[in-house]
């Protein structure tokens, strides 16, 4: 293993000891990378709603325990295993949701690595980025150009990548309209910016005036407040020039209702892309409408290494600027409390030095 000299034996981390939480801010040992892995000094990590789902045990997939969460970690390579040849000490890299995959199954062969049955998930099945030193498989760590700010790029590593991929999956073309449900959250704010950069117009749906103002500033033509609008379906249709509804809907919300509602306002021959992962939720759509209006309903799950590179490149070009607030890693539980209450406009990023 090649090591830079300044790697300490101990580090600060936020550790979940039992499902349901809370997170405990404490010192734990710095891990040692295996032969195909790198050790990253994480400087900043975005906080994704997935991290809250993981702590709460919301999904039918067990987490490791105890667990260090986090999967939007941006930092600097400080050690690497013997087999790693294409990542250098000092490189900027990112820990993303997909920490590793087998690289040889039929999914990995066709770059559908998020579908790999042996995928390692950061902050879920392996420890993630809510610590000062994290391990990533060298083949999978995101390559971050040196001109990128590590704090600003961190939310791109999951939120940005995921919405960029979802927009591609929606099939929406430049000049068409896409409704973003949950537009005021971390993924939503980035979805508005990626859509804008791709020439796609957005109709934002979320709750409260603070999020409304942010969505408009980010470039969304319309904002529909689901907490005060009597007829959301009609309001979304009214926001399209012919009243037929948007070409696609990207559903990022953390409750079940909007997943059912989307088929009522999506344009005929349009596409609903499901991205949000609320606990115990089911999709329900009328068969008649789905058939005669030719509606597509599909899921979209993060993105592959190429999607990651493209999403980061949009950011590097200065096309993606979404608001984020930076707080110390020690304040992670407070971020989770705000997130649970739906009170975060944009993203929180934690600074691992505080
Ligand atoms: P977030 O908490 O930042 O944002 C969620 C937003 O949804 C909030 O602004 C909230 O007000 C809004 N919302 C809630 N109910 C709504 C409703 N009825 N109508 C409109 N808006 C509503 O969360 P996030 O970090 O952006 O994550 C969103 C979801 O996406 C989570 O479930 C997360 O686990 C999931 N996710 C999925 C993938 C994937 O690959 N599919 C990747 C990352 C995150
Ligand atoms: Zn995420």
mmCIF file of N, CA, C and O in Angstrom, residues 2-99:
data_model
loop_
_atom_site.group_PDB
_atom_site.id
_atom_site.type_symbol
_atom_site.label_atom_id
_atom_site.label_comp_id
_atom_site.label_asym_id
_atom_site.label_seq_id
_atom_site.Cartn_x
_atom_site.Cartn_y
_atom_site.Cartn_z
ATOM 1 N N UNK A 2 0.505 2.213 -0.844
ATOM 2 C CA UNK A 2 1.211 3.497 -0.868
ATOM 3 C C UNK A 2 0.473 4.465 0.044
ATOM 4 O O UNK A 2 -0.724 4.667 -0.092
ATOM 5 N N UNK A 3 1.191 5.051 0.937
ATOM 6 C CA UNK A 3 0.580 5.877 1.955
ATOM 7 C C UNK A 3 1.182 7.258 1.941
ATOM 8 O O UNK A 3 2.386 7.393 1.829
ATOM 9 N N UNK A 4 0.373 8.290 2.067
ATOM 10 C CA UNK A 4 1.005 9.578 2.333
ATOM 11 C C UNK A 4 1.175 9.650 3.846
ATOM 12 O O UNK A 4 0.430 9.035 4.592
ATOM 13 N N UNK A 5 2.178 10.345 4.326
ATOM 14 C CA UNK A 5 2.622 10.214 5.715
ATOM 15 C C UNK A 5 1.613 10.724 6.745
ATOM 16 O O UNK A 5 1.582 10.240 7.858
ATOM 17 N N UNK A 6 0.750 11.664 6.343
ATOM 18 C CA UNK A 6 -0.036 12.337 7.386
ATOM 19 C C UNK A 6 -1.329 11.623 7.803
ATOM 20 O O UNK A 6 -2.142 12.192 8.474
ATOM 21 N N UNK A 7 -1.519 10.364 7.400
ATOM 22 C CA UNK A 7 -2.760 9.673 7.764
ATOM 23 C C UNK A 7 -2.730 9.286 9.249
ATOM 24 O O UNK A 7 -1.876 8.526 9.683
ATOM 25 N N UNK A 8 -3.702 9.805 10.043
ATOM 26 C CA UNK A 8 -3.714 9.471 11.472
ATOM 27 C C UNK A 8 -4.304 8.081 11.721
ATOM 28 O O UNK A 8 -4.831 7.449 10.809
ATOM 29 N N UNK A 9 -4.233 7.615 12.959
ATOM 30 C CA UNK A 9 -4.792 6.297 13.323
ATOM 31 C C UNK A 9 -6.280 6.413 13.664
ATOM 32 O O UNK A 9 -7.031 5.463 13.537
ATOM 33 N N UNK A 10 -6.669 7.613 14.168
ATOM 34 C CA UNK A 10 -8.056 7.811 14.593
ATOM 35 C C UNK A 10 -8.666 9.005 13.896
ATOM 36 O O UNK A 10 -7.951 9.898 13.437
ATOM 37 N N UNK A 11 -9.991 9.036 13.847
ATOM 38 C CA UNK A 11 -10.682 10.116 13.140
ATOM 39 C C UNK A 11 -12.058 10.349 13.775
ATOM 40 O O UNK A 11 -12.606 9.498 14.468
ATOM 41 N N UNK A 12 -12.659 11.508 13.432
ATOM 42 C CA UNK A 12 -14.029 11.786 13.862
ATOM 43 C C UNK A 12 -15.015 11.215 12.836
ATOM 44 O O UNK A 12 -14.773 11.295 11.623
ATOM 45 N N UNK A 13 -16.111 10.666 13.356
ATOM 46 C CA UNK A 13 -17.135 10.092 12.471
ATOM 47 C C UNK A 13 -18.501 10.219 13.133
ATOM 48 O O UNK A 13 -18.603 10.403 14.345
ATOM 49 N N UNK A 14 -19.539 10.134 12.329
ATOM 50 C CA UNK A 14 -20.913 10.048 12.841
ATOM 51 C C UNK A 14 -21.350 8.601 12.664
ATOM 52 O O UNK A 14 -21.450 8.113 11.540
ATOM 53 N N UNK A 15 -21.614 7.920 13.776
ATOM 54 C CA UNK A 15 -21.883 6.486 13.721
ATOM 55 C C UNK A 15 -23.323 6.204 14.166
ATOM 56 O O UNK A 15 -23.785 6.715 15.180
ATOM 57 N N UNK A 16 -24.033 5.389 13.362
ATOM 58 C CA UNK A 16 -25.364 4.902 13.753
ATOM 59 C C UNK A 16 -25.145 3.549 14.425
ATOM 60 O O UNK A 16 -24.584 2.641 13.809
ATOM 61 N N UNK A 17 -25.550 3.429 15.690
ATOM 62 C CA UNK A 17 -25.320 2.167 16.424
ATOM 63 C C UNK A 17 -26.518 1.229 16.288
ATOM 64 O O UNK A 17 -26.384 0.021 16.420
ATOM 65 N N UNK A 18 -27.718 1.813 16.084
ATOM 66 C CA UNK A 18 -28.902 0.960 15.917
ATOM 67 C C UNK A 18 -29.899 1.638 14.980
ATOM 68 O O UNK A 18 -29.961 2.881 14.909
ATOM 69 N N UNK A 19 -30.649 0.820 14.240
ATOM 70 C CA UNK A 19 -31.656 1.342 13.310
ATOM 71 C C UNK A 19 -32.624 2.247 14.072
ATOM 72 O O UNK A 19 -33.062 1.903 15.167
ATOM 73 N N UNK A 20 -32.919 3.396 13.503
ATOM 74 C CA UNK A 20 -33.753 4.384 14.183
ATOM 75 C C UNK A 20 -32.916 5.548 14.708
ATOM 76 O O UNK A 20 -33.447 6.605 15.022
ATOM 77 N N UNK A 21 -31.612 5.322 14.812
ATOM 78 C CA UNK A 21 -30.689 6.377 15.192
ATOM 79 C C UNK A 21 -30.647 6.590 16.692
ATOM 80 O O UNK A 21 -31.061 5.718 17.441
ATOM 81 N N UNK A 22 -30.114 7.696 17.188
ATOM 82 C CA UNK A 22 -29.560 8.816 16.427
ATOM 83 C C UNK A 22 -28.147 8.528 15.931
ATOM 84 O O UNK A 22 -27.654 7.411 16.108
ATOM 85 N N UNK A 23 -27.503 9.541 15.335
ATOM 86 C CA UNK A 23 -26.089 9.413 14.998
ATOM 87 C C UNK A 23 -25.262 9.837 16.209
ATOM 88 O O UNK A 23 -25.647 10.733 16.957
ATOM 89 N N UNK A 24 -24.139 9.161 16.414
ATOM 90 C CA UNK A 24 -23.231 9.491 17.522
ATOM 91 C C UNK A 24 -21.926 10.003 16.955
ATOM 92 O O UNK A 24 -21.275 9.307 16.166
ATOM 93 N N UNK A 25 -21.548 11.221 17.383
ATOM 94 C CA UNK A 25 -20.307 11.835 16.919
ATOM 95 C C UNK A 25 -19.194 11.328 17.807
ATOM 96 O O UNK A 25 -19.170 11.609 19.012
ATOM 97 N N UNK A 26 -18.279 10.533 17.256
ATOM 98 C CA UNK A 26 -17.245 9.952 18.102
ATOM 99 C C UNK A 26 -15.996 9.614 17.285
ATOM 100 O O UNK A 26 -16.024 9.665 16.051
ATOM 101 N N UNK A 27 -14.934 9.251 18.013
ATOM 102 C CA UNK A 27 -13.691 8.873 17.340
ATOM 103 C C UNK A 27 -13.703 7.372 17.039
ATOM 104 O O UNK A 27 -14.102 6.574 17.892
ATOM 105 N N UNK A 28 -13.304 7.034 15.818
ATOM 106 C CA UNK A 28 -13.204 5.623 15.422
ATOM 107 C C UNK A 28 -11.874 5.440 14.673
ATOM 108 O O UNK A 28 -11.268 6.427 14.228
ATOM 109 N N UNK A 29 -11.414 4.197 14.504
ATOM 110 C CA UNK A 29 -10.151 3.992 13.782
ATOM 111 C C UNK A 29 -10.269 4.389 12.302
ATOM 112 O O UNK A 29 -11.343 4.286 11.712
ATOM 113 N N UNK A 30 -9.163 4.832 11.729
ATOM 114 C CA UNK A 30 -9.103 5.095 10.277
ATOM 115 C C UNK A 30 -8.953 3.747 9.581
ATOM 116 O O UNK A 30 -8.087 2.947 9.951
ATOM 117 N N UNK A 31 -9.810 3.436 8.596
ATOM 118 C CA UNK A 31 -9.731 2.121 7.935
ATOM 119 C C UNK A 31 -8.522 2.023 6.998
ATOM 120 O O UNK A 31 -7.956 3.035 6.575
ATOM 121 N N UNK A 32 -8.144 0.790 6.677
ATOM 122 C CA UNK A 32 -7.019 0.544 5.758
ATOM 123 C C UNK A 32 -7.583 0.052 4.420
ATOM 124 O O UNK A 32 -8.381 -0.881 4.404
ATOM 125 N N UNK A 33 -7.171 0.666 3.313
ATOM 126 C CA UNK A 33 -7.728 0.234 2.019
ATOM 127 C C UNK A 33 -7.187 -1.130 1.589
ATOM 128 O O UNK A 33 -6.031 -1.458 1.854
ATOM 129 N N UNK A 34 -8.043 -1.913 0.915
ATOM 130 C CA UNK A 34 -7.610 -3.173 0.323
ATOM 131 C C UNK A 34 -6.868 -2.910 -0.974
ATOM 132 O O UNK A 34 -6.705 -1.756 -1.403
ATOM 133 N N UNK A 35 -6.417 -3.990 -1.637
ATOM 134 C CA UNK A 35 -5.517 -3.832 -2.781
ATOM 135 C C UNK A 35 -6.144 -3.056 -3.950
ATOM 136 O O UNK A 35 -5.440 -2.398 -4.700
ATOM 137 N N UNK A 36 -7.491 -3.109 -4.098
ATOM 138 C CA UNK A 36 -8.143 -2.403 -5.219
ATOM 139 C C UNK A 36 -8.885 -1.147 -4.743
ATOM 140 O O UNK A 36 -9.791 -0.672 -5.417
ATOM 141 N N UNK A 37 -8.481 -0.628 -3.574
ATOM 142 C CA UNK A 37 -9.218 0.495 -2.971
ATOM 143 C C UNK A 37 -8.323 1.702 -2.720
ATOM 144 O O UNK A 37 -7.093 1.579 -2.684
ATOM 145 N N UNK A 38 -8.978 2.850 -2.540
ATOM 146 C CA UNK A 38 -8.253 4.051 -2.118
ATOM 147 C C UNK A 38 -8.813 4.542 -0.797
ATOM 148 O O UNK A 38 -9.983 4.316 -0.480
ATOM 149 N N UNK A 39 -7.955 5.214 -0.026
ATOM 150 C CA UNK A 39 -8.392 5.877 1.202
ATOM 151 C C UNK A 39 -8.493 7.365 0.893
ATOM 152 O O UNK A 39 -7.546 7.961 0.373
ATOM 153 N N UNK A 40 -9.654 7.937 1.201
ATOM 154 C CA UNK A 40 -9.922 9.331 0.841
ATOM 155 C C UNK A 40 -10.084 10.164 2.100
ATOM 156 O O UNK A 40 -10.851 9.793 2.992
ATOM 157 N N UNK A 41 -9.351 11.264 2.190
ATOM 158 C CA UNK A 41 -9.572 12.232 3.261
ATOM 159 C C UNK A 41 -10.779 13.075 2.836
ATOM 160 O O UNK A 41 -10.673 13.974 2.015
ATOM 161 N N UNK A 42 -11.943 12.710 3.368
ATOM 162 C CA UNK A 42 -13.188 13.391 3.005
ATOM 163 C C UNK A 42 -13.169 14.801 3.607
ATOM 164 O O UNK A 42 -12.974 14.968 4.810
ATOM 165 N N UNK A 43 -13.348 15.794 2.756
ATOM 166 C CA UNK A 43 -13.404 17.182 3.250
ATOM 167 C C UNK A 43 -14.851 17.610 3.489
ATOM 168 O O UNK A 43 -15.150 18.258 4.486
ATOM 169 N N UNK A 44 -15.728 17.299 2.536
ATOM 170 C CA UNK A 44 -17.140 17.693 2.645
ATOM 171 C C UNK A 44 -18.011 16.534 2.191
ATOM 172 O O UNK A 44 -17.628 15.782 1.296
ATOM 173 N N UNK A 45 -19.200 16.461 2.794
ATOM 174 C CA UNK A 45 -20.171 15.466 2.309
ATOM 175 C C UNK A 45 -21.560 16.082 2.292
ATOM 176 O O UNK A 45 -21.988 16.670 3.287
ATOM 177 N N UNK A 46 -22.254 15.948 1.177
ATOM 178 C CA UNK A 46 -23.655 16.343 1.120
ATOM 179 C C UNK A 46 -24.472 15.380 1.965
ATOM 180 O O UNK A 46 -24.056 14.245 2.218
ATOM 181 N N UNK A 47 -25.632 15.850 2.434
ATOM 182 C CA UNK A 47 -26.528 14.995 3.220
ATOM 183 C C UNK A 47 -27.774 14.740 2.382
ATOM 184 O O UNK A 47 -28.522 15.660 2.063
ATOM 185 N N UNK A 48 -27.959 13.478 2.001
ATOM 186 C CA UNK A 48 -29.057 13.078 1.117
ATOM 187 C C UNK A 48 -30.187 12.497 1.961
ATOM 188 O O UNK A 48 -29.937 11.924 3.029
ATOM 189 N N UNK A 49 -31.413 12.606 1.468
ATOM 190 C CA UNK A 49 -32.537 12.025 2.222
ATOM 191 C C UNK A 49 -32.374 10.510 2.363
ATOM 192 O O UNK A 49 -32.877 9.907 3.307
ATOM 193 N N UNK A 50 -31.630 9.893 1.440
ATOM 194 C CA UNK A 50 -31.333 8.461 1.544
ATOM 195 C C UNK A 50 -30.620 8.135 2.856
ATOM 196 O O UNK A 50 -30.843 7.070 3.443
ATOM 197 N N UNK A 51 -29.767 9.045 3.332
ATOM 198 C CA UNK A 51 -29.052 8.813 4.593
ATOM 199 C C UNK A 51 -30.033 8.717 5.760
ATOM 200 O O UNK A 51 -29.820 7.947 6.704
ATOM 201 N N UNK A 52 -31.109 9.501 5.672
ATOM 202 C CA UNK A 52 -32.154 9.449 6.701
ATOM 203 C C UNK A 52 -32.962 8.151 6.574
ATOM 204 O O UNK A 52 -33.249 7.495 7.581
ATOM 205 N N UNK A 53 -33.300 7.764 5.330
ATOM 206 C CA UNK A 53 -33.991 6.476 5.132
ATOM 207 C C UNK A 53 -33.138 5.335 5.713
ATOM 208 O O UNK A 53 -33.655 4.412 6.322
ATOM 209 N N UNK A 54 -31.810 5.405 5.496
ATOM 210 C CA UNK A 54 -30.906 4.342 5.969
ATOM 211 C C UNK A 54 -30.925 4.270 7.493
ATOM 212 O O UNK A 54 -31.027 3.182 8.075
ATOM 213 N N UNK A 55 -30.855 5.438 8.136
ATOM 214 C CA UNK A 55 -30.844 5.453 9.609
ATOM 215 C C UNK A 55 -32.167 4.915 10.150
ATOM 216 O O UNK A 55 -32.189 4.176 11.132
ATOM 217 N N UNK A 56 -33.260 5.257 9.478
ATOM 218 C CA UNK A 56 -34.587 4.859 9.968
ATOM 219 C C UNK A 56 -34.998 3.455 9.557
ATOM 220 O O UNK A 56 -36.055 2.983 9.972
ATOM 221 N N UNK A 57 -34.183 2.780 8.729
ATOM 222 C CA UNK A 57 -34.539 1.424 8.291
ATOM 223 C C UNK A 57 -35.804 1.413 7.447
ATOM 224 O O UNK A 57 -36.648 0.525 7.562
ATOM 225 N N UNK A 58 -35.973 2.405 6.569
ATOM 226 C CA UNK A 58 -37.200 2.561 5.781
ATOM 227 C C UNK A 58 -37.367 1.529 4.668
ATOM 228 O O UNK A 58 -38.467 1.355 4.154
ATOM 229 N N UNK A 59 -36.285 0.904 4.255
ATOM 230 C CA UNK A 59 -36.347 0.100 3.026
ATOM 231 C C UNK A 59 -36.198 -1.393 3.296
ATOM 232 O O UNK A 59 -35.555 -1.789 4.265
ATOM 233 N N UNK A 60 -36.707 -2.222 2.355
ATOM 234 C CA UNK A 60 -36.612 -3.673 2.537
ATOM 235 C C UNK A 60 -35.234 -4.225 2.169
ATOM 236 O O UNK A 60 -35.114 -5.182 1.427
ATOM 237 N N UNK A 61 -34.200 -3.569 2.673
ATOM 238 C CA UNK A 61 -32.819 -3.964 2.385
ATOM 239 C C UNK A 61 -32.006 -3.606 3.634
ATOM 240 O O UNK A 61 -31.965 -2.431 4.009
ATOM 241 N N UNK A 62 -31.418 -4.614 4.308
ATOM 242 C CA UNK A 62 -30.741 -4.308 5.581
ATOM 243 C C UNK A 62 -29.464 -3.495 5.395
ATOM 244 O O UNK A 62 -28.784 -3.610 4.366
ATOM 245 N N UNK A 63 -29.157 -2.673 6.389
ATOM 246 C CA UNK A 63 -27.902 -1.906 6.377
ATOM 247 C C UNK A 63 -26.876 -2.648 7.224
ATOM 248 O O UNK A 63 -27.244 -3.469 8.052
ATOM 249 N N UNK A 64 -25.602 -2.323 7.039
ATOM 250 C CA UNK A 64 -24.595 -2.810 7.982
ATOM 251 C C UNK A 64 -24.809 -2.074 9.296
ATOM 252 O O UNK A 64 -25.415 -0.990 9.311
ATOM 253 N N UNK A 65 -24.359 -2.619 10.374
ATOM 254 C CA UNK A 65 -24.535 -1.992 11.675
ATOM 255 C C UNK A 65 -23.388 -2.399 12.583
ATOM 256 O O UNK A 65 -23.109 -3.610 12.636
ATOM 257 N N UNK A 66 -22.708 -1.504 13.322
ATOM 258 C CA UNK A 66 -22.885 -0.053 13.246
ATOM 259 C C UNK A 66 -22.524 0.477 11.861
ATOM 260 O O UNK A 66 -21.763 -0.157 11.126
ATOM 261 N N UNK A 67 -23.073 1.664 11.567
ATOM 262 C CA UNK A 67 -22.949 2.199 10.210
ATOM 263 C C UNK A 67 -22.487 3.657 10.231
ATOM 264 O O UNK A 67 -23.006 4.464 10.993
ATOM 265 N N UNK A 68 -21.532 3.961 9.352
ATOM 266 C CA UNK A 68 -21.192 5.355 9.059
ATOM 267 C C UNK A 68 -21.896 5.676 7.737
ATOM 268 O O UNK A 68 -21.600 5.057 6.714
ATOM 269 N N UNK A 69 -22.858 6.594 7.771
ATOM 270 C CA UNK A 69 -23.640 6.911 6.577
ATOM 271 C C UNK A 69 -22.881 7.847 5.641
ATOM 272 O O UNK A 69 -21.683 8.107 5.821
ATOM 273 N N UNK A 70 -23.596 8.359 4.629
ATOM 274 C CA UNK A 70 -23.028 9.372 3.737
ATOM 275 C C UNK A 70 -22.546 8.818 2.413
ATOM 276 O O UNK A 70 -21.823 7.818 2.372
ATOM 277 N N UNK A 71 -22.961 9.480 1.314
ATOM 278 C CA UNK A 71 -22.539 9.011 -0.015
ATOM 279 C C UNK A 71 -22.420 10.170 -1.006
ATOM 280 O O UNK A 71 -22.633 9.994 -2.194
ATOM 281 N N UNK A 72 -22.134 11.354 -0.467
ATOM 282 C CA UNK A 72 -21.818 12.490 -1.350
ATOM 283 C C UNK A 72 -20.509 13.096 -0.830
ATOM 284 O O UNK A 72 -20.426 14.281 -0.539
ATOM 285 N N UNK A 73 -19.480 12.243 -0.689
ATOM 286 C CA UNK A 73 -18.242 12.672 -0.040
ATOM 287 C C UNK A 73 -17.186 13.103 -1.043
ATOM 288 O O UNK A 73 -16.797 12.330 -1.911
ATOM 289 N N UNK A 74 -16.724 14.346 -0.896
ATOM 290 C CA UNK A 74 -15.669 14.842 -1.794
ATOM 291 C C UNK A 74 -14.389 15.036 -0.988
ATOM 292 O O UNK A 74 -14.406 15.621 0.096
ATOM 293 N N UNK A 75 -13.269 14.521 -1.520
ATOM 294 C CA UNK A 75 -12.025 14.626 -0.772
ATOM 295 C C UNK A 75 -10.798 14.326 -1.611
ATOM 296 O O UNK A 75 -10.835 14.376 -2.845
ATOM 297 N N UNK A 76 -9.712 13.999 -0.889
ATOM 298 C CA UNK A 76 -8.392 13.866 -1.507
ATOM 299 C C UNK A 76 -7.840 12.468 -1.201
ATOM 300 O O UNK A 76 -7.915 12.013 -0.054
ATOM 301 N N UNK A 77 -7.287 11.818 -2.215
ATOM 302 C CA UNK A 77 -6.729 10.473 -2.027
ATOM 303 C C UNK A 77 -5.459 10.562 -1.174
ATOM 304 O O UNK A 77 -4.539 11.325 -1.494
ATOM 305 N N UNK A 78 -5.416 9.795 -0.073
ATOM 306 C CA UNK A 78 -4.231 9.812 0.800
ATOM 307 C C UNK A 78 -3.519 8.464 0.869
ATOM 308 O O UNK A 78 -2.415 8.376 1.396
ATOM 309 N N UNK A 79 -4.151 7.403 0.379
ATOM 310 C CA UNK A 79 -3.483 6.093 0.331
ATOM 311 C C UNK A 79 -4.166 5.260 -0.742
ATOM 312 O O UNK A 79 -5.332 5.501 -1.070
ATOM 313 N N UNK A 80 -3.414 4.307 -1.291
ATOM 314 C CA UNK A 80 -4.032 3.434 -2.285
ATOM 315 C C UNK A 80 -3.440 2.034 -2.214
ATOM 316 O O UNK A 80 -2.296 1.837 -1.802
ATOM 317 N N UNK A 81 -4.275 1.055 -2.614
ATOM 318 C CA UNK A 81 -3.836 -0.337 -2.597
ATOM 319 C C UNK A 81 -2.863 -0.638 -3.729
ATOM 320 O O UNK A 81 -2.724 0.143 -4.680
ATOM 321 N N UNK A 82 -2.213 -1.802 -3.622
ATOM 322 C CA UNK A 82 -1.150 -2.181 -4.562
ATOM 323 C C UNK A 82 -1.614 -2.276 -6.013
ATOM 324 O O UNK A 82 -0.832 -2.066 -6.935
ATOM 325 N N UNK A 83 -2.882 -2.656 -6.215
ATOM 326 C CA UNK A 83 -3.357 -2.861 -7.591
ATOM 327 C C UNK A 83 -3.857 -1.580 -8.251
ATOM 328 O O UNK A 83 -4.214 -1.579 -9.425
ATOM 329 N N UNK A 84 -3.910 -0.489 -7.487
ATOM 330 C CA UNK A 84 -4.487 0.750 -8.030
ATOM 331 C C UNK A 84 -3.424 1.504 -8.827
ATOM 332 O O UNK A 84 -2.366 1.842 -8.287
ATOM 333 N N UNK A 85 -3.717 1.710 -10.109
ATOM 334 C CA UNK A 85 -2.712 2.351 -10.962
ATOM 335 C C UNK A 85 -3.182 3.700 -11.510
ATOM 336 O O UNK A 85 -2.367 4.537 -11.888
ATOM 337 N N UNK A 86 -4.499 3.906 -11.593
ATOM 338 C CA UNK A 86 -4.981 5.099 -12.302
ATOM 339 C C UNK A 86 -5.551 6.179 -11.386
ATOM 340 O O UNK A 86 -6.248 7.071 -11.844
ATOM 341 N N UNK A 87 -5.289 6.080 -10.096
ATOM 342 C CA UNK A 87 -5.653 7.162 -9.171
ATOM 343 C C UNK A 87 -4.394 7.482 -8.380
ATOM 344 O O UNK A 87 -3.743 6.579 -7.857
ATOM 345 N N UNK A 88 -4.040 8.770 -8.334
ATOM 346 C CA UNK A 88 -2.787 9.162 -7.667
ATOM 347 C C UNK A 88 -3.077 9.747 -6.287
ATOM 348 O O UNK A 88 -4.155 10.319 -6.071
ATOM 349 N N UNK A 89 -2.088 9.659 -5.383
ATOM 350 C CA UNK A 89 -2.202 10.365 -4.115
ATOM 351 C C UNK A 89 -2.341 11.850 -4.437
ATOM 352 O O UNK A 89 -1.659 12.358 -5.327
ATOM 353 N N UNK A 90 -3.247 12.519 -3.752
ATOM 354 C CA UNK A 90 -3.460 13.949 -4.012
ATOM 355 C C UNK A 90 -4.591 14.228 -4.990
ATOM 356 O O UNK A 90 -5.052 15.366 -5.103
ATOM 357 N N UNK A 91 -5.063 13.208 -5.712
ATOM 358 C CA UNK A 91 -6.190 13.416 -6.640
ATOM 359 C C UNK A 91 -7.462 13.774 -5.860
ATOM 360 O O UNK A 91 -7.675 13.285 -4.749
ATOM 361 N N UNK A 92 -8.311 14.591 -6.488
ATOM 362 C CA UNK A 92 -9.650 14.849 -5.947
ATOM 363 C C UNK A 92 -10.568 13.730 -6.442
ATOM 364 O O UNK A 92 -10.645 13.481 -7.652
ATOM 365 N N UNK A 93 -11.257 13.097 -5.490
ATOM 366 C CA UNK A 93 -12.208 12.045 -5.877
ATOM 367 C C UNK A 93 -13.446 12.128 -4.997
ATOM 368 O O UNK A 93 -13.462 12.840 -3.987
ATOM 369 N N UNK A 94 -14.477 11.388 -5.398
ATOM 370 C CA UNK A 94 -15.727 11.407 -4.645
ATOM 371 C C UNK A 94 -16.226 10.015 -4.324
ATOM 372 O O UNK A 94 -16.111 9.092 -5.122
ATOM 373 N N UNK A 95 -16.769 9.889 -3.096
ATOM 374 C CA UNK A 95 -17.501 8.685 -2.687
ATOM 375 C C UNK A 95 -18.939 8.885 -3.122
ATOM 376 O O UNK A 95 -19.583 9.855 -2.722
ATOM 377 N N UNK A 96 -19.432 7.998 -3.976
ATOM 378 C CA UNK A 96 -20.828 8.089 -4.384
ATOM 379 C C UNK A 96 -21.578 6.870 -3.849
ATOM 380 O O UNK A 96 -20.988 6.017 -3.210
ATOM 381 N N UNK A 97 -22.902 6.812 -4.102
ATOM 382 C CA UNK A 97 -23.735 5.737 -3.568
ATOM 383 C C UNK A 97 -23.173 4.373 -3.946
ATOM 384 O O UNK A 97 -23.022 3.486 -3.125
ATOM 385 N N UNK A 98 -22.817 4.202 -5.225
ATOM 386 C CA UNK A 98 -22.256 2.936 -5.660
ATOM 387 C C UNK A 98 -20.769 2.935 -5.322
ATOM 388 O O UNK A 98 -19.968 3.545 -6.026
ATOM 389 N N UNK A 99 -20.405 2.269 -4.230
ATOM 390 C CA UNK A 99 -19.011 2.262 -3.788
ATOM 391 C C UNK A 99 -18.201 1.281 -4.623
ATOM 392 O O UNK A 99 -17.016 1.508 -4.906
#
